[in-house]
Short mmCIF file of C-alpha atoms in Angstrom, two decimals:
data_model
loop_
_atom_site.label_atom_id
_atom_site.label_comp_id
_atom_site.label_asym_id
_atom_site.label_seq_id
_atom_site.Cartn_x
_atom_site.Cartn_y
_atom_site.Cartn_z
CA MET A 300 15.08 5.13 12.01
CA THR A 301 14.10 1.91 10.18
CA ASP A 302 13.68 0.92 6.62
CA ARG A 303 9.97 0.65 6.86
CA PRO A 304 8.03 3.46 5.15
CA LEU A 305 6.31 6.18 7.02
CA THR A 306 2.77 5.03 7.10
CA LEU A 307 -0.53 6.93 7.53
CA MET A 308 -3.74 5.08 8.66
CA ALA A 309 -7.26 6.62 8.22
CA VAL A 310 -9.97 4.88 9.92
CA HIS A 311 -13.49 5.82 8.30
CA ALA A 312 -16.97 4.59 8.58
CA HIS A 313 -18.22 4.41 5.07
CA PRO A 314 -17.31 4.21 1.36
CA ASP A 315 -17.00 7.90 0.28
CA ASP A 316 -15.89 9.23 3.81
CA GLU A 317 -12.23 8.68 2.88
CA ALA A 318 -12.54 11.31 0.17
CA THR A 319 -14.49 13.94 1.92
CA GLY A 320 -12.34 14.85 4.98
CA THR A 321 -9.00 13.26 4.14
CA GLY A 322 -8.94 12.78 0.23
CA GLY A 323 -6.41 15.56 0.14
CA VAL A 324 -4.03 14.23 2.64
CA LEU A 325 -4.19 10.64 1.45
CA ALA A 326 -3.38 11.86 -2.01
CA ARG A 327 -0.61 14.16 -0.91
CA TYR A 328 1.05 11.67 1.35
CA ALA A 329 0.70 8.86 -1.19
CA ALA A 330 2.57 11.39 -3.78
CA GLU A 331 5.19 11.65 -1.20
CA GLY A 332 6.02 8.08 -1.00
CA ILE A 333 4.26 7.43 2.41
CA ARG A 334 2.18 4.36 2.77
CA THR A 335 -1.37 5.20 2.88
CA VAL A 336 -3.64 2.62 4.59
CA LEU A 337 -7.48 3.01 4.56
CA VAL A 338 -9.82 1.00 7.14
CA THR A 339 -13.35 1.31 6.14
CA CYS A 340 -15.58 0.05 8.83
CA THR A 341 -18.86 -0.64 7.19
CA ASP A 342 -20.25 -1.94 3.88
CA GLY A 343 -22.33 1.23 3.11
CA GLY A 344 -25.52 -0.86 2.77
CA CYS A 345 -27.51 2.01 3.90
CA GLY A 346 -26.58 4.14 0.91
CA ASP A 347 -28.80 4.88 -2.09
CA GLY A 348 -29.54 2.26 -4.55
CA PRO A 349 -29.74 2.35 -8.25
CA GLY A 350 -31.74 5.36 -9.37
CA GLY A 351 -31.42 7.07 -5.90
CA VAL A 352 -33.84 4.51 -4.29
CA LYS A 353 -33.38 4.86 -0.45
CA PRO A 354 -33.32 2.13 2.32
CA GLY A 355 -36.65 0.70 3.25
CA GLU A 356 -38.08 1.62 -0.12
CA PRO A 357 -39.06 -1.09 -2.81
CA GLY A 358 -36.04 -2.05 -4.75
CA HIS A 359 -33.47 -1.23 -2.14
CA ASP A 360 -31.24 -4.21 -1.70
CA PRO A 361 -28.49 -3.63 0.99
CA ALA A 362 -26.37 -6.45 -0.23
CA ALA A 363 -26.45 -5.11 -3.78
CA VAL A 364 -25.74 -1.64 -2.56
CA ALA A 365 -22.89 -2.79 -0.43
CA SER A 366 -21.20 -4.64 -3.55
CA MET A 367 -21.64 -1.55 -5.67
CA ARG A 368 -20.21 0.73 -3.15
CA ARG A 369 -17.15 -1.72 -2.62
CA ARG A 370 -16.26 -1.37 -6.37
CA GLU A 371 -16.71 2.49 -6.04
CA LEU A 372 -14.42 2.48 -3.05
CA GLU A 373 -11.78 0.52 -4.83
CA ALA A 374 -12.06 3.09 -7.73
CA SER A 375 -11.59 6.02 -5.23
CA CYS A 376 -8.54 4.38 -3.82
CA ASP A 377 -6.98 4.00 -7.10
CA VAL A 378 -7.47 7.77 -7.71
CA LEU A 379 -6.08 8.66 -4.37
CA GLY A 380 -3.17 6.29 -4.76
CA ILE A 381 -4.04 4.62 -1.42
CA SER A 382 -1.57 1.63 -0.85
CA ASP A 383 -3.62 -0.76 1.12
CA LEU A 384 -7.53 -1.18 1.69
CA GLU A 385 -8.91 -2.95 4.65
CA MET A 386 -12.74 -3.63 4.95
CA LEU A 387 -14.06 -4.49 8.42
CA ASP A 388 -17.42 -5.12 6.67
CA TYR A 389 -19.77 -4.46 9.41
CA ALA A 390 -23.33 -3.73 8.32
CA ASP A 391 -24.10 0.01 7.82
CA SER A 392 -26.07 1.44 10.73
CA GLY A 393 -27.75 4.35 8.88
CA MET A 394 -28.43 7.67 10.06
CA ILE A 395 -29.33 8.47 13.56
CA GLY A 396 -32.72 7.25 14.57
CA TRP A 397 -33.11 4.80 11.59
CA PRO A 398 -34.31 1.38 12.56
CA SER A 399 -31.10 -0.08 11.15
CA ASN A 400 -29.35 1.44 14.26
CA GLU A 401 -30.75 -1.51 16.15
CA ALA A 402 -30.02 -4.32 13.69
CA PRO A 403 -28.03 -7.23 14.91
CA GLY A 404 -24.60 -7.01 13.29
CA SER A 405 -24.81 -3.50 12.54
CA PHE A 406 -21.57 -1.53 13.39
CA TRP A 407 -23.54 0.57 15.99
CA GLN A 408 -24.47 -2.69 17.65
CA THR A 409 -20.98 -4.24 17.74
CA PRO A 410 -19.44 -4.22 21.05
CA VAL A 411 -16.51 -1.64 21.01
CA GLU A 412 -13.86 -4.12 22.17
CA LYS A 413 -14.77 -6.48 19.48
CA GLY A 414 -14.21 -3.95 16.67
CA ALA A 415 -11.33 -2.43 18.51
CA ALA A 416 -9.70 -5.90 18.53
CA ARG A 417 -9.92 -6.30 14.87
CA LEU A 418 -8.49 -2.86 14.31
CA ALA A 419 -5.60 -3.30 16.68
CA GLU A 420 -4.49 -6.47 14.78
CA LEU A 421 -4.36 -4.19 11.64
CA MET A 422 -2.36 -1.47 13.61
CA ARG A 423 0.09 -4.10 14.61
CA HIS A 424 0.64 -5.39 11.23
CA TYR A 425 0.92 -1.92 9.53
CA ARG A 426 2.45 -0.02 12.59
CA PRO A 427 1.12 3.54 11.49
CA ASP A 428 3.22 6.64 12.31
CA VAL A 429 0.02 8.59 12.02
CA VAL A 430 -3.70 7.58 12.62
CA VAL A 431 -6.61 9.76 11.51
CA THR A 432 -10.33 9.35 12.53
CA TYR A 433 -13.32 11.21 13.83
CA ASP A 434 -13.81 13.02 17.09
CA GLU A 435 -16.17 11.58 19.76
CA ASN A 436 -19.20 12.96 17.93
CA GLY A 437 -18.28 11.56 14.79
CA PHE A 438 -17.93 15.09 13.51
CA TYR A 439 -21.68 15.51 12.93
CA GLY A 440 -23.26 12.76 15.22
CA HIS A 441 -23.47 9.86 12.67
CA PRO A 442 -23.67 6.37 14.57
CA ASP A 443 -20.94 4.74 12.52
CA HIS A 444 -18.67 7.75 12.73
CA ILE A 445 -19.02 7.68 16.45
CA GLN A 446 -18.24 3.99 16.52
CA ALA A 447 -15.30 4.43 14.22
CA HIS A 448 -13.87 6.89 16.82
CA ARG A 449 -14.51 4.58 19.65
CA ILE A 450 -12.98 1.43 18.22
CA THR A 451 -9.97 3.44 16.95
CA MET A 452 -9.21 4.94 20.38
CA ALA A 453 -9.80 1.62 22.11
CA ALA A 454 -7.63 -0.14 19.63
CA LEU A 455 -4.78 2.26 20.29
CA GLU A 456 -4.90 1.41 23.90
CA MET A 457 -4.62 -2.43 23.00
CA THR A 458 -1.49 -1.84 21.17
CA GLU A 459 2.07 -0.64 22.30
CA LEU A 460 2.12 1.77 19.43
CA THR A 461 2.52 5.49 19.96
CA PRO A 462 1.60 7.17 16.63
CA LYS A 463 0.58 10.84 16.19
CA VAL A 464 -3.29 10.58 16.30
CA TYR A 465 -5.56 13.11 14.73
CA TRP A 466 -9.37 13.76 14.68
CA THR A 467 -10.83 15.31 11.47
CA THR A 468 -12.31 18.70 11.98
CA MET A 469 -13.46 21.87 10.15
CA PRO A 470 -12.71 25.59 11.04
CA ARG A 471 -16.02 27.27 12.21
CA SER A 472 -15.06 30.14 9.47
CA THR A 473 -14.95 27.50 6.69
CA MET A 474 -18.42 25.96 8.04
CA GLN A 475 -19.89 29.22 7.63
CA ARG A 476 -18.61 29.52 3.93
CA PHE A 477 -20.05 26.21 3.18
CA GLY A 478 -23.50 27.38 4.40
CA GLU A 479 -23.32 30.26 2.22
CA THR A 480 -22.29 28.13 -0.74
CA MET A 481 -25.15 25.71 -0.11
CA ARG A 482 -27.66 28.59 -0.14
CA GLU A 483 -25.95 29.82 -3.47
CA PHE A 484 -26.60 26.52 -5.11
CA HIS A 485 -29.92 25.96 -3.44
CA GLU A 486 -31.74 29.27 -3.47
CA ASP A 487 -34.98 27.61 -2.31
CA MET A 488 -33.30 26.03 0.72
CA PRO A 489 -35.16 27.01 3.95
CA GLU A 490 -33.43 28.54 6.90
CA PRO A 491 -32.97 26.00 9.58
CA ASP A 492 -34.98 26.18 12.66
CA PRO A 493 -33.25 27.57 15.87
CA ALA A 494 -32.51 24.03 17.20
CA GLU A 495 -31.00 22.93 14.06
CA ALA A 496 -29.00 26.16 13.70
CA ALA A 497 -27.55 25.85 17.02
CA ALA A 498 -26.42 22.18 16.31
CA LEU A 499 -24.72 23.25 13.10
CA ALA A 500 -23.18 26.07 14.82
CA GLU A 501 -21.26 23.42 17.09
CA ILE A 502 -19.89 21.51 14.24
CA GLY A 503 -16.31 21.92 13.77
CA LEU A 504 -13.94 23.99 16.06
CA PRO A 505 -12.98 27.74 16.33
CA ASP A 506 -10.30 28.42 14.03
CA ASP A 507 -7.61 29.13 16.84
CA GLU A 508 -8.22 25.64 18.45
CA ILE A 509 -7.28 23.72 15.16
CA THR A 510 -3.77 22.23 15.61
CA THR A 511 -3.10 21.20 12.03
CA TRP A 512 -3.63 22.84 8.72
CA VAL A 513 -2.55 20.72 5.65
CA ASP A 514 -2.47 22.31 2.46
CA THR A 515 -3.76 19.93 -0.19
CA THR A 516 -4.71 22.40 -2.96
CA ALA A 517 -2.51 20.65 -5.50
CA PHE A 518 -4.48 17.44 -4.85
CA SER A 519 -7.94 18.79 -4.85
CA GLY A 520 -8.66 17.28 -8.42
CA GLN A 521 -7.92 14.06 -7.17
CA LYS A 522 -10.05 14.54 -4.20
CA PHE A 523 -12.94 15.61 -6.55
CA ASP A 524 -12.41 12.69 -8.68
CA ALA A 525 -12.35 10.28 -5.74
CA LEU A 526 -15.76 11.75 -4.59
CA ALA A 527 -17.11 11.42 -8.13
CA ALA A 528 -16.07 7.64 -8.12
CA HIS A 529 -18.72 7.29 -5.66
CA ALA A 530 -21.27 7.90 -8.31
CA SER A 531 -24.20 6.04 -6.79
CA GLN A 532 -24.20 8.51 -3.85
CA GLY A 533 -23.80 11.49 -6.01
CA GLU A 534 -27.39 12.99 -4.85
CA ASN A 535 -26.05 12.94 -1.50
CA ILE A 536 -22.63 14.53 -2.20
CA PHE A 537 -23.15 18.15 -2.18
CA PHE A 538 -19.53 19.03 -2.99
CA LEU A 539 -19.84 17.69 -6.56
CA LYS A 540 -22.48 20.26 -7.36
CA MET A 541 -19.74 23.03 -6.89
CA GLY A 542 -17.85 21.98 -9.87
CA ARG A 543 -14.23 21.46 -9.98
CA GLU A 544 -12.79 25.03 -9.54
CA ARG A 545 -15.06 25.94 -6.73
CA PHE A 546 -14.40 22.62 -4.99
CA GLY A 547 -10.74 23.39 -5.22
CA GLU A 548 -11.19 26.86 -3.64
CA LEU A 549 -13.38 25.60 -0.72
CA MET A 550 -11.69 22.22 -0.21
CA GLY A 551 -7.97 22.70 -0.62
CA MET A 552 -7.25 22.87 3.06
CA GLU A 553 -7.75 19.76 5.44
CA THR A 554 -7.86 20.51 9.02
CA PHE A 555 -7.30 18.45 12.20
CA LEU A 556 -7.14 18.36 15.91
CA ARG A 557 -3.97 16.52 17.24
CA VAL A 558 -4.85 14.52 20.23
CA GLN A 559 -1.82 12.35 20.77
CA ASP A 560 1.77 13.09 20.01
CA ALA A 561 5.40 11.67 20.88
CA THR A 562 7.36 14.06 18.74
CA GLY A 563 7.08 17.35 20.47
CA ALA A 564 6.28 19.09 17.01
CA ALA A 565 5.09 22.48 17.80
CA VAL A 566 1.56 23.47 16.90
CA PRO A 567 -0.15 24.80 14.79
CA GLU A 568 1.57 22.64 12.30
CA LYS A 569 1.31 22.15 8.58
CA ASP A 570 2.14 18.39 8.28
CA LEU A 571 0.72 15.33 9.96
CA PHE A 572 4.21 13.96 9.68
CA ALA A 573 5.99 16.92 11.52
CA GLY A 574 8.50 15.54 13.91
CA LEU A 575 8.66 12.24 12.02
CA ARG A 576 10.89 13.16 9.08
#
């Protein structure tokens, strides 16, 4: 044992991603005295501009959007009690198939080894005991999420560190509940076509394959407020439309797949730091 604090590092793609899948664990572990480090890989410049203006539409200024989203990210970090925020500041690549995927300097176009080298420096500095990022498909196929996964796993190989490593995921049973809730709030929402339905059915994992279930119900209010801090993207954040009570019911459990471990902690586990304290 050393005198340094236990440390959680979450590697996310965009401002607001920190709140969606890991807001609960970030708030919970910060409250428990654990150092929480957030690495945000892109500037979020492909997000909505003022008034909901979309990328490519008149009035959308990626630099201004990035500046606004940086302020919102800092506010979210304050809500969640995040100890340290690190921005890699790569240009947001946008959704799959957008022209911005091909833009020079975008995160998607950045060589993995280059991004990984920068992240490895941060890992050596903070020496995280737990690292959280996305799976190889970025959970739902977003280019920047996939790239965040790639640089995280490559960075770990570049260091001598052996943290517990987790990928965010969602139980298929919960995904089904989300689908039902979305239809409840959007009665006119059309049924997905068969190909889209099949793709959605592959998101997340069967419940019995999930290794780690962390109860963050007591911190769901902070998670809601952290999402709300990203006000400029409110049109895209479905979870805020549920209201605080319903949000807490659906979002109180955060789940992960453990992919690296040197502690021997048994799974399924209820704590990312099982075996470390």
